Coordinates of C-alpha atoms in Angstrom, one line a residue:
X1 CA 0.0 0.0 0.0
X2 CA 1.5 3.5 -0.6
X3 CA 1.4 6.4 2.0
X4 CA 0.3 8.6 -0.4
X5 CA -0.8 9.4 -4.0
X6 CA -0.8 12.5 -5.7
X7 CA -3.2 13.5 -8.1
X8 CA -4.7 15.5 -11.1
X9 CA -1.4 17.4 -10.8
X10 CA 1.2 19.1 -13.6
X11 CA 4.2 17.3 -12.3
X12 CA 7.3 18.6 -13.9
X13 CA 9.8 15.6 -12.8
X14 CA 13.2 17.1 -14.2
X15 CA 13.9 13.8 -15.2
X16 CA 14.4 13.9 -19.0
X17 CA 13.6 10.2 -19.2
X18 CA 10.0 10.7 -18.4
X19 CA 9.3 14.8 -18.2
X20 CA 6.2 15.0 -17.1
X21 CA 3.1 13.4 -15.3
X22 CA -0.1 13.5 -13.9
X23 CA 0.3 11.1 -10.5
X24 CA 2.7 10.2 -8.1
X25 CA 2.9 7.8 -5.5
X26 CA 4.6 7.5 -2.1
X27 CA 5.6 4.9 0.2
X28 CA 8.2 5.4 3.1
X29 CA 9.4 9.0 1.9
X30 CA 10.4 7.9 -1.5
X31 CA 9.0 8.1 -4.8
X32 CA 7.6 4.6 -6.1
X33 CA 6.2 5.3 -9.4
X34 CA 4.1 7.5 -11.7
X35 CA 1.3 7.6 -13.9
X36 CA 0.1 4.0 -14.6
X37 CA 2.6 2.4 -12.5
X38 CA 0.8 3.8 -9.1
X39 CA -2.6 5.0 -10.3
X40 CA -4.0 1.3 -9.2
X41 CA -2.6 1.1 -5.8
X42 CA -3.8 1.3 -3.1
X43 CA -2.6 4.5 -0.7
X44 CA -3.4 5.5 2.9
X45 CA -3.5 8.8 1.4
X46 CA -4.8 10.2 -2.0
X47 CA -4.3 14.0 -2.5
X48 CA -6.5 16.1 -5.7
X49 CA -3.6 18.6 -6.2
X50 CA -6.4 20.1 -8.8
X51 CA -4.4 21.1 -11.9
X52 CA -1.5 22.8 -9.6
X53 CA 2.1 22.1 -10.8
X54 CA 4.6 19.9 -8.9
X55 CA 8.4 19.9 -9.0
X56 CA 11.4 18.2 -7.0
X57 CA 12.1 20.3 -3.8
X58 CA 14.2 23.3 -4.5
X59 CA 17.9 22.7 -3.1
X60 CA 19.7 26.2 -1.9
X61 CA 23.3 24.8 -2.5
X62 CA 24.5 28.3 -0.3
X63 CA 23.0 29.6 2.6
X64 CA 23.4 30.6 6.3
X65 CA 20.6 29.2 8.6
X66 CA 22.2 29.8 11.9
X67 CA 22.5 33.6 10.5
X68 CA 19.9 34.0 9.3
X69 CA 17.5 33.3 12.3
X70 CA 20.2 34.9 14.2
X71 CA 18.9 37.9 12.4
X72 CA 15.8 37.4 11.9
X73 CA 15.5 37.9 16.2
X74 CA 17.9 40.6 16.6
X75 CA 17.5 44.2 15.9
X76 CA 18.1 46.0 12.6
X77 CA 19.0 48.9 10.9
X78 CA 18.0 47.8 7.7
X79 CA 15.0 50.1 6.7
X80 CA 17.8 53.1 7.6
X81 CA 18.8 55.6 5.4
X82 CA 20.3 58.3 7.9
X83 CA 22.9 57.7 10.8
X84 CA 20.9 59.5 13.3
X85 CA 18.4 56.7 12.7
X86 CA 20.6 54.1 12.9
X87 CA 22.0 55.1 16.3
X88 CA 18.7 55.5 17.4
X89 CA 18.0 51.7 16.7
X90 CA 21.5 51.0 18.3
X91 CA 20.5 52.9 21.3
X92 CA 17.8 50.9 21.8
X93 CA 19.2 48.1 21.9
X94 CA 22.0 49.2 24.3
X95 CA 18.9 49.8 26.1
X96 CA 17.6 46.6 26.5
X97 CA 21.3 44.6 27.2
X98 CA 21.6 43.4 30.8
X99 CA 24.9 43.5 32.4
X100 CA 27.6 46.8 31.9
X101 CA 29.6 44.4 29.9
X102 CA 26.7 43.3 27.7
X103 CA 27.3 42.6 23.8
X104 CA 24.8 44.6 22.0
X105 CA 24.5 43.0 18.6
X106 CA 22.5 44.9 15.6
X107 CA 22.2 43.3 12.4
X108 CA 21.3 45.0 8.7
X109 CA 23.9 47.4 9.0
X110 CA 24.6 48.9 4.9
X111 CA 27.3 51.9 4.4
X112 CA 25.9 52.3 0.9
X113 CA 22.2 53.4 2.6
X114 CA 24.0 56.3 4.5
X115 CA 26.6 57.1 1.8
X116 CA 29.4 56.9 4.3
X117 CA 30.7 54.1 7.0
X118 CA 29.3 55.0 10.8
X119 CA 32.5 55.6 12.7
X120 CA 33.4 53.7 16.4
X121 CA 32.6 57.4 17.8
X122 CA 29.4 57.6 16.9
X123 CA 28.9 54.6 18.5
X124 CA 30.5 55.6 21.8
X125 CA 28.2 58.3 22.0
X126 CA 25.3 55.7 22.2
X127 CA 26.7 52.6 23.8
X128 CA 26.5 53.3 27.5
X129 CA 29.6 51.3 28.1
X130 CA 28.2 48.0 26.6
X131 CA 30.5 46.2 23.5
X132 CA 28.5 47.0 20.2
X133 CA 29.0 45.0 17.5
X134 CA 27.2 45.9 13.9
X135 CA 27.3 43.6 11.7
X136 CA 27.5 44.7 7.8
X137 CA 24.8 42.9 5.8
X138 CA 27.5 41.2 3.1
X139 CA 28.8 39.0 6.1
X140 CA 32.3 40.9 5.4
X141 CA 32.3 43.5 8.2
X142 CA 31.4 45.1 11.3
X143 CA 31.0 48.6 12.4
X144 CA 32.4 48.0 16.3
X145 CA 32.4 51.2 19.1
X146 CA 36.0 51.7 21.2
X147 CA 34.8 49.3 23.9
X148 CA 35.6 46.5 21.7
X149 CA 38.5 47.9 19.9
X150 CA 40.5 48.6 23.0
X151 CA 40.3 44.5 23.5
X152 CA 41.5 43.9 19.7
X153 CA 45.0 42.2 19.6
X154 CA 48.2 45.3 18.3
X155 CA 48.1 45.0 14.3
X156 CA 44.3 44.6 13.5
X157 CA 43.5 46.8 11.0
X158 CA 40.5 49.0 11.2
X159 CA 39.3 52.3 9.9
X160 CA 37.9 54.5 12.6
X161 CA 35.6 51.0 13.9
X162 CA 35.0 49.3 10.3
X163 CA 36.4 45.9 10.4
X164 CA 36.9 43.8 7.0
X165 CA 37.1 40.3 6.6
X166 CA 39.9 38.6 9.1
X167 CA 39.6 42.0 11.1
X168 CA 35.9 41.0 11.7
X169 CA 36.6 37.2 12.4
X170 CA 39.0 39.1 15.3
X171 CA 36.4 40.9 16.8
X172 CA 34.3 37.5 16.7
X173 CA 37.1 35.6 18.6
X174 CA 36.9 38.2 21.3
X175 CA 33.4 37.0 22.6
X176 CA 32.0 33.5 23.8
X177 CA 30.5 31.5 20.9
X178 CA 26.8 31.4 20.8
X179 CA 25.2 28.2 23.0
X180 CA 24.1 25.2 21.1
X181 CA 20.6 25.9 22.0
X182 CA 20.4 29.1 20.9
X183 CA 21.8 28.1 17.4
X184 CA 19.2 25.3 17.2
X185 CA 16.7 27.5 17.9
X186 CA 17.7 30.2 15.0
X187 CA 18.4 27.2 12.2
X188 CA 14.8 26.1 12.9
X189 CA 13.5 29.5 12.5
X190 CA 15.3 29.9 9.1
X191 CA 14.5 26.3 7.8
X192 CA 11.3 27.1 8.3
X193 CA 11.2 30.4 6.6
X194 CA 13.0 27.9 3.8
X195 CA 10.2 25.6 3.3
X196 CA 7.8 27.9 3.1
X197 CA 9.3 29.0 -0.1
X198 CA 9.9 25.5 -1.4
X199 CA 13.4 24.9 -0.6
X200 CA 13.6 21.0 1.0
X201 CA 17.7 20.6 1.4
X202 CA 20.4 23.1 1.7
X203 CA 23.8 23.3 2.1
X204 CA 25.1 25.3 5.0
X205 CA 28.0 27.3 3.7
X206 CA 30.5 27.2 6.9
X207 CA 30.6 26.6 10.4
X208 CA 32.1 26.0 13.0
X209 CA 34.8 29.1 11.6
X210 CA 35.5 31.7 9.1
X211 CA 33.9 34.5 9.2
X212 CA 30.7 33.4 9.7
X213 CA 31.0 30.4 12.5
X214 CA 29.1 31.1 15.7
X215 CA 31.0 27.9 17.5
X216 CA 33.9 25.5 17.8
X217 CA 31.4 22.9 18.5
X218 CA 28.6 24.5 16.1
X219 CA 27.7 21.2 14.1
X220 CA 26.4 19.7 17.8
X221 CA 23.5 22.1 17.3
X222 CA 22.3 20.9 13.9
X223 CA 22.5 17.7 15.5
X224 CA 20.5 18.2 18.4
X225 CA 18.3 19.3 16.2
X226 CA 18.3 15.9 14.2
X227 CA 18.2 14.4 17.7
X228 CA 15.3 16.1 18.8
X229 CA 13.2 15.8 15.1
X230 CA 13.4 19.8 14.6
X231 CA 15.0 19.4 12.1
X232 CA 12.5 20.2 9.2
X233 CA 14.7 19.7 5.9
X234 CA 17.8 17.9 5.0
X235 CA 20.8 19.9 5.6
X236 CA 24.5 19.5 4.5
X237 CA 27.2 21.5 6.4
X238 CA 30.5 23.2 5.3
X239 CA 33.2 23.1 8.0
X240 CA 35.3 26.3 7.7
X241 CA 38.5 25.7 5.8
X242 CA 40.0 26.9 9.5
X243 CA 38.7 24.2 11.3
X244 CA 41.3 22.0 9.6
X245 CA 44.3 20.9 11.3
X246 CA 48.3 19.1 10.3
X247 CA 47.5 15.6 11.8
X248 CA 49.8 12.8 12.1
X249 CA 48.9 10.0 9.5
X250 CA 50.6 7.0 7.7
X251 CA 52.5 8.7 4.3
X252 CA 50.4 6.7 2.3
X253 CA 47.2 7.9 3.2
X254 CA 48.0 11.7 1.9
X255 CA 46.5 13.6 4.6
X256 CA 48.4 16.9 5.3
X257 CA 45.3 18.4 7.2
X258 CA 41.9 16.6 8.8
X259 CA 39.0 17.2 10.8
X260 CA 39.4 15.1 14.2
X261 CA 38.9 11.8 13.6
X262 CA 39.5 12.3 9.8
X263 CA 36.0 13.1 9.3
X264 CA 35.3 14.6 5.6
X265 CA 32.8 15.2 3.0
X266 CA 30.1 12.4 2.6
X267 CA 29.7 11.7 6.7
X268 CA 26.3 11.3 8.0
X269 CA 22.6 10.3 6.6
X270 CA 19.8 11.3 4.4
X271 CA 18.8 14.5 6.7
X272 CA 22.1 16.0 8.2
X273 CA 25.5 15.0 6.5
X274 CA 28.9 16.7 5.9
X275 CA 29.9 18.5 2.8
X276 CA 32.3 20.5 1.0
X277 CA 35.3 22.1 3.1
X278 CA 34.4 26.0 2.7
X279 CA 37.6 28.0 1.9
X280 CA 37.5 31.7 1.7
X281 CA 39.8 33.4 -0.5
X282 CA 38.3 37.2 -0.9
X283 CA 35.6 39.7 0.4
X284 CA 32.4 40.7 -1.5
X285 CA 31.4 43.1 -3.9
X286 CA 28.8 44.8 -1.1
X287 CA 31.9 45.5 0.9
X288 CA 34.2 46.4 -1.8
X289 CA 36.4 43.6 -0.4
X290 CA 35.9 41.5 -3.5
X291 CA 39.5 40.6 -5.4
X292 CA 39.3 42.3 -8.6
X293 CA 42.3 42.4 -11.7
X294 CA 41.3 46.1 -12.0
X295 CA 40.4 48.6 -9.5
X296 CA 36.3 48.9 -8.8
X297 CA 35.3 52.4 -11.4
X298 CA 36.5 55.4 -10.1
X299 CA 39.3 54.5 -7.3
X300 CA 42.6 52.5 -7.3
X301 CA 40.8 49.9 -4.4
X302 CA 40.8 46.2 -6.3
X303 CA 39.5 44.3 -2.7
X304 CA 41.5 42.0 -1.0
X305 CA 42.5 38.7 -0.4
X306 CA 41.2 36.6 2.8
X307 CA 45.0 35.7 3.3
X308 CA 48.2 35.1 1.9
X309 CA 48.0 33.7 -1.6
X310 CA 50.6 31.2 -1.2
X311 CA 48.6 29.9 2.1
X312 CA 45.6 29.8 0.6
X313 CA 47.1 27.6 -2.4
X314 CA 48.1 25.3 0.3
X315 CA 45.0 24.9 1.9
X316 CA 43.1 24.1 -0.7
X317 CA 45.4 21.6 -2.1
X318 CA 45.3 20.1 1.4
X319 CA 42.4 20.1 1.4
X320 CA 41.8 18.2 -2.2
X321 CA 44.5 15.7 -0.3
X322 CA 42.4 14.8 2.2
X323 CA 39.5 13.5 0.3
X324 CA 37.3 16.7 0.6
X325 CA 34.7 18.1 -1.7
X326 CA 35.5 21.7 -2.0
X327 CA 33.8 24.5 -1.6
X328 CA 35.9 27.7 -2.4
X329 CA 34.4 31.5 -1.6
X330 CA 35.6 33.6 -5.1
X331 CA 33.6 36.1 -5.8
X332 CA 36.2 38.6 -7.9
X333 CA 38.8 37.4 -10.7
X334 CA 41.5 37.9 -8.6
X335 CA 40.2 35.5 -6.2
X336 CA 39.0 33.1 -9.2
X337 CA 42.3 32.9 -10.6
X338 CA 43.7 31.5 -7.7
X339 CA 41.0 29.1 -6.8
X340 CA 41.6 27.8 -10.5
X341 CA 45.1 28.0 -10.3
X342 CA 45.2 25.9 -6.8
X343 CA 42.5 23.4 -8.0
X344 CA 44.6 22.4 -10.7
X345 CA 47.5 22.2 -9.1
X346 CA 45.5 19.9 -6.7
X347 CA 44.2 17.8 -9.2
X348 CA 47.6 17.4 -10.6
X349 CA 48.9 16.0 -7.5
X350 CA 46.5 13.5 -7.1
X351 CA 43.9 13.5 -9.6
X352 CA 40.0 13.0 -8.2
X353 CA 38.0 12.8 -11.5
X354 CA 34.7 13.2 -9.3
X355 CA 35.6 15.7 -6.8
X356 CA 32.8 18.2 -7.7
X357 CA 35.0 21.0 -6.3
X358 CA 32.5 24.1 -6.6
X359 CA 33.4 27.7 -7.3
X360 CA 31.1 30.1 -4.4
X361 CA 29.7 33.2 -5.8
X362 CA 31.5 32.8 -9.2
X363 CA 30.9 37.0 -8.8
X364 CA 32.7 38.5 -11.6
X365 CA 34.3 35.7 -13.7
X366 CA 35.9 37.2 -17.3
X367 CA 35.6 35.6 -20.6
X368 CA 38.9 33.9 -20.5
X369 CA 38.1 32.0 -17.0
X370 CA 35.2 30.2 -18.3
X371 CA 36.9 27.1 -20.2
X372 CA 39.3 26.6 -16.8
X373 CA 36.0 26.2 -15.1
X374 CA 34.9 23.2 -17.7
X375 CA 38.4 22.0 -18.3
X376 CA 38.2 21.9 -14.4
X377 CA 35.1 20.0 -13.6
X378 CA 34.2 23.1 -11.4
X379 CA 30.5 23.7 -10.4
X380 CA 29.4 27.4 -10.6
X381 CA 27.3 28.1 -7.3
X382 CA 25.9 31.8 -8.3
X383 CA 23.5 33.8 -6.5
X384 CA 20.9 35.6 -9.0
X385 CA 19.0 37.4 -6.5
X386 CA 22.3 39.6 -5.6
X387 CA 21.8 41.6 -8.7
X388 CA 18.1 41.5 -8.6
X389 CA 18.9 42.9 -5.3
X390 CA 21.8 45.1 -5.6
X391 CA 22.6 44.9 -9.7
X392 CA 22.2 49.0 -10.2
X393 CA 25.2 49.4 -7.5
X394 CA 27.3 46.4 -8.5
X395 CA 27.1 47.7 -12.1
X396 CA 28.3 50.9 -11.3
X397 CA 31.3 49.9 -9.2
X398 CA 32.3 47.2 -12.0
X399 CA 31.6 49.8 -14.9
X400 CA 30.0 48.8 -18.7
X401 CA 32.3 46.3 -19.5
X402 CA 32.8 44.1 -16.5
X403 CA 28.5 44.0 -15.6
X404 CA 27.6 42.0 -17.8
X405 CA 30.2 39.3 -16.5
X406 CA 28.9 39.2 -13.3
X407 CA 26.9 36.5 -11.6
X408 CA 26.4 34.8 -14.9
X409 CA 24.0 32.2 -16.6
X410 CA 24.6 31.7 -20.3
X411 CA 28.3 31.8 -20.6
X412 CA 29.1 29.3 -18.0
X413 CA 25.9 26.7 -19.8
X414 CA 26.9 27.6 -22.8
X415 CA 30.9 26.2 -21.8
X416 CA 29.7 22.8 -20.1
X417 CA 29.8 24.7 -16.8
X418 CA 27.3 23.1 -13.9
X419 CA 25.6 25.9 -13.4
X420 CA 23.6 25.9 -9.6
X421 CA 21.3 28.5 -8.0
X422 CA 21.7 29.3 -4.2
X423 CA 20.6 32.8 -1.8
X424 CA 23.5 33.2 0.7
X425 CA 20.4 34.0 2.8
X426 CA 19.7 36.1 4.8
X427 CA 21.9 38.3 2.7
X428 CA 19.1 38.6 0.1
X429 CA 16.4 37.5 -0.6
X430 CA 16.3 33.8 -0.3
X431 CA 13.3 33.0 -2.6
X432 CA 14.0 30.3 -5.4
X433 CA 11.1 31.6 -7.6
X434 CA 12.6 34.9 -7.4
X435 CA 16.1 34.3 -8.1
X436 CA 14.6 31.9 -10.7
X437 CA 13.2 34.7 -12.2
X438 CA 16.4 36.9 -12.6
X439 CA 18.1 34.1 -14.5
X440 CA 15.1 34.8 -17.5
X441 CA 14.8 38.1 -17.3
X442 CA 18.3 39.9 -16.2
X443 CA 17.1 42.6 -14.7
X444 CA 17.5 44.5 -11.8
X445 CA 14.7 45.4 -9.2
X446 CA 15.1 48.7 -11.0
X447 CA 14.3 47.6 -14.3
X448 CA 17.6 47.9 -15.2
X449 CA 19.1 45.5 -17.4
X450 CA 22.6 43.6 -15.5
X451 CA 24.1 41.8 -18.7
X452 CA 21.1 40.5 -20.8
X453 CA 23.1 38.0 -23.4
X454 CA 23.5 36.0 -19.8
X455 CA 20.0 35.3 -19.7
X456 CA 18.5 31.8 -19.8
X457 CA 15.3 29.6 -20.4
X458 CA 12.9 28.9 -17.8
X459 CA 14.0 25.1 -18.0
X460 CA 17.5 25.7 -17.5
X461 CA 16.5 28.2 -14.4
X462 CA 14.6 25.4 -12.8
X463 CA 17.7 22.8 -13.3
X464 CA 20.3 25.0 -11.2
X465 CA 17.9 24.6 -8.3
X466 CA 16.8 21.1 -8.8
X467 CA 19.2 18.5 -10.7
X468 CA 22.3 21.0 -10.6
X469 CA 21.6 21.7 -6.8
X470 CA 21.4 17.7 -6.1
X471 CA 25.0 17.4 -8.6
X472 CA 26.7 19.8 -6.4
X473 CA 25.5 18.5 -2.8
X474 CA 26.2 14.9 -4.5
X475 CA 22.8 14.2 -3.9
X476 CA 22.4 13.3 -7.3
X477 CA 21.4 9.6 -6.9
X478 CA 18.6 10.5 -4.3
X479 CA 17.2 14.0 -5.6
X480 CA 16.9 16.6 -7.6
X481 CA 14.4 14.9 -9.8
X482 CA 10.9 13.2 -9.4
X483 CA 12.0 9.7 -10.1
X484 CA 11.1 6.7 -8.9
X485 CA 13.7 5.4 -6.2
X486 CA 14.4 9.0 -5.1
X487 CA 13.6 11.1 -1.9
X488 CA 9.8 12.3 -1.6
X489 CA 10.5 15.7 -1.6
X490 CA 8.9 18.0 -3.7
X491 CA 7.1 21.2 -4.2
X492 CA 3.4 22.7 -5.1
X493 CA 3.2 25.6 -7.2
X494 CA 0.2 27.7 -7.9
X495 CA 1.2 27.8 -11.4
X496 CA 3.5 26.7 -14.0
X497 CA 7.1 28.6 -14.2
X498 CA 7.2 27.5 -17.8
X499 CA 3.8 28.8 -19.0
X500 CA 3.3 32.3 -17.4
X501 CA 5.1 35.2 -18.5
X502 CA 8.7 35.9 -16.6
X503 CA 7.7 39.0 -14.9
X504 CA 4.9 36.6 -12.7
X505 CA 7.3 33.9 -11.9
X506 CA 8.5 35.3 -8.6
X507 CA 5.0 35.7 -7.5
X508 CA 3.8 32.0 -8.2
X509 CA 2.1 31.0 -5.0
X510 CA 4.1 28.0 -2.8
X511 CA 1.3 25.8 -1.6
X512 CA 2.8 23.1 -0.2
X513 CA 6.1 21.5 0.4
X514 CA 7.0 17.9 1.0
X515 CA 9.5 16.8 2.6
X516 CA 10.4 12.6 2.9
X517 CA 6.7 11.6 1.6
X518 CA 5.0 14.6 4.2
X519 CA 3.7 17.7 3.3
X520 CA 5.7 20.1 5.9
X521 CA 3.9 23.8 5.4
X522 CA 0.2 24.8 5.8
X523 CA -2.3 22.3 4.4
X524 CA -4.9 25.3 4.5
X525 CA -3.6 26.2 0.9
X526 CA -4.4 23.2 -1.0

């Protein structure tokens, strides 16, 4: 008997074996059959989708849940466009801290809002004594008042409070990590938010370190979590290239650096499981710490790198060593140039022909740098909603030849590239239907065109966050398409992305999402 049988639905299965269909059935959170094959069975459960159109679960191959529930409780200057408001929102919040040596953490913080970066003074003159801490909405940087940078070690770098990249991850090191509890209780809150748009797996892009790691012992929370079944969707985590340390280990088994226990990409089960390594190598463009060949239009600034090249190189080659998927963090040319460079060097030492190393943010990659990417094997994990989002201002600071190479679509298809959608949530908006959307249409939220010749189909669009999502998570034998044998998880649309015109496709309605054979959002829509 099955659990469950879908009905009198559009079902778009991805699978270009058997494109479409009209039923589905369901038995122990897998997909059993279509069509003919189930429409006979019996089934606990038989559910009249009436006409509305079904796909596999979107995967979000990028994103930050602890962060973003994180921020989604603390307060925000985000709707600010003067620094008199903005203090007042951080002086409300100094408010509410308890204890003279409170953290006072504000989220949403954007220099491009106010037209200048707030400065440690100004948030003396609000702080009461408590440690403020402001974080910059790229993930980048911080805005921090003299409280905190009189604890800094000698040698950080800051400009009157702003913190970049490993001055930030400084600051960070200065404070106790966030409690297990408390991060559980934020990466429900965001997986949630997730589901509600569709998205039934994700890949959490770094913990545990980097910039954006909120604990040493961060992956405990994800599994107590898994433990206590809050865990709504599947989740794949990123360890933080830093959490890597020289072990001792037989010559022959090549392993320069390791996880304890020599733990690496492909631990752990069908819900919660390890992924790529996560190695940083520049900023982003929102910060201007991005790693550019040429300077960003109008200054001599070309962004930085996370580190020393050399030691970057060798960290990512150790990492390819030890057996790990990688995940590396480019998101100029600069910085893409030496993720290529050191992946090939790694592949050279010891060739993995299925390593599915994967290129983050792929930000601003030039025409030359797209066959290194096929030649490479190298997935392309963009985020369209960031010039949806903030395309007018990245366009500017890249000037009218170097737009239309950002965040790209048709050139990296078009060279045999995997190309994958993903959000960085909560850095944007984390809506698959919307990012979706960008990919057709190439246009800004101003109407403004961001490199139209990059444009896709609809089809394509829909692959980056189904089948190119499961390629990249290597998933690709239990999802990304509606298949018998795969995972039952899969989501109801109000329409069809295919058949309504571009503009709508960000407002399609979510109905439903399933997750292992169980619908996980509000029945009340269906």
């Amino acid at each position: 008997m099955l659990s469950s049988r879908l009905t009198n639905a559009n079902i778009l299965t991805m699978d270009p074996d058997r494109p479409v269909a009209r039923t589905l059935g369901i038995w122990r959170g897998r997909i059993v059959g279509l069509d003919e094959e189930v429409a006979s069975l019996p089934a606990r459960e038989v559910v009249d989708l009436r006409g509305a159109t079904v796909l596999p679960g979107f995967i979000d191959s990028h994103v930050h849940l602890a962060w973003t529930g994180l921020k989604q409780s603390t307060p925000s200057v985000a709707p600010c466009e003067r620094v008199e408001d903005v203090l007042a929102v951080v002086a409300e919040a100094v408010s509410r801290a308890s204890g003279d040596g409170a953290w006072v953490d504000v989220m949403g913080y954007d220099q491009r809002a106010l037209g200048r970066h707030l400065t440690a003074a100004e948030l003396d003159g609000v702080s009461r004594g408590r440690k403020v801490f402001l974080m910059h909405d790229s993930g980048h940087a911080c805005v921090v008042n003299s409280a905190v940078l009189g604890l800094l070690p000698d040698g950080v770098p800051h400009q009157d409070g702003f913190l970049a990249e490993e001055a930030m991850t400084a600051a960070r090191r200065l404070r106790l990590p966030y409690g297990q509890e408390e991060i559980a209780g934020a990466v429900e809150r965001a997986a949630r938010t997730c589901l509600a748009e569709g998205v039934t797996a994700v890949a959490e892009a770094g913990i545990g370190g980097g910039l954006l790691g909120h604990s040493p012992v961060e992956l405990g929370a994800y599994q107590l979590l898994r433990d206590q079944g809050r865990l709504p969707l599947r989740v794949q985590l990123m360890p933080a290239g830093d959490t890597l340390r020289p072990r001792a280990s037989h010559r022959e088994d090549g392993i320069p650096r390791a996880l304890d226990l020599g733990m690496r990409t492909g631990f752990g089960d069908d819900w919660l499981s390890l992924g790529a390594l996560k190695i940083y190598t520049d900023g982003g463009m929102m910060a201007r710490t991005a790693a550019l060949t040429a300077p960003y239009a109008g200054t001599d600034h070309t962004g930085q790198l996370q580190d020393d090249p050399e030691r970057l190189t060798q960290l990512i080659i150790d990492g390819h060593l030890g057996g790990w998927q990688l995940a590396v963090h480019a998101i100029g040319d600069r910085a893409a140039d030496l993720a290529l460079d050191a992946l090939e060097q790694a592949q050279r030492l010891r060739p993995r022909p299925d390593a599915r190393h994967r290129i983050e943010h792929a930000g601003l990659i030039r025409p030359d740098q797209l066959p290194r990417f096929a030649r490479l094997g190298v997935s392309a994990v963009v985020q369209p909603a960031f010039l949806h989002s903030f395309g007018d201002d990245y366009a500017d600071v890249m000037g009218a030849e170097r737009a239309p190479w950002m965040y790209r679509g048709r050139g990296f298809l078009d060279h045999g590239v995997t190309l994958v959608g993903s959000s960085d949530r909560p850095v944007t908006d984390g809506s698959p239907l919307r990012a979706i959307q960008f990919m057709v249409e190439r246009a800004s939220a101003s109407g403004r065109p961001i490199g139209p010749d990059e444009a896709i189909t609809v089809d394509e669009a829909l692959r980056a966050y189904t089948v190119a999502g499961a390629y990249a998570c290597r998933w690709d034998d239990r999802a990304g398409s509606l298949t018998p044998g795969k995972r039952a998880d899969l989501v109801v649309l109000g329409d069809d992305p295919r058949s309504v015109d571009p503009s709508r496709i960000s407002g399609i309605e979510v109905l439903a999402t399933w997750v292992d054979g169980n619908e996980a959002t509000d029945k009340g829509k269906l």
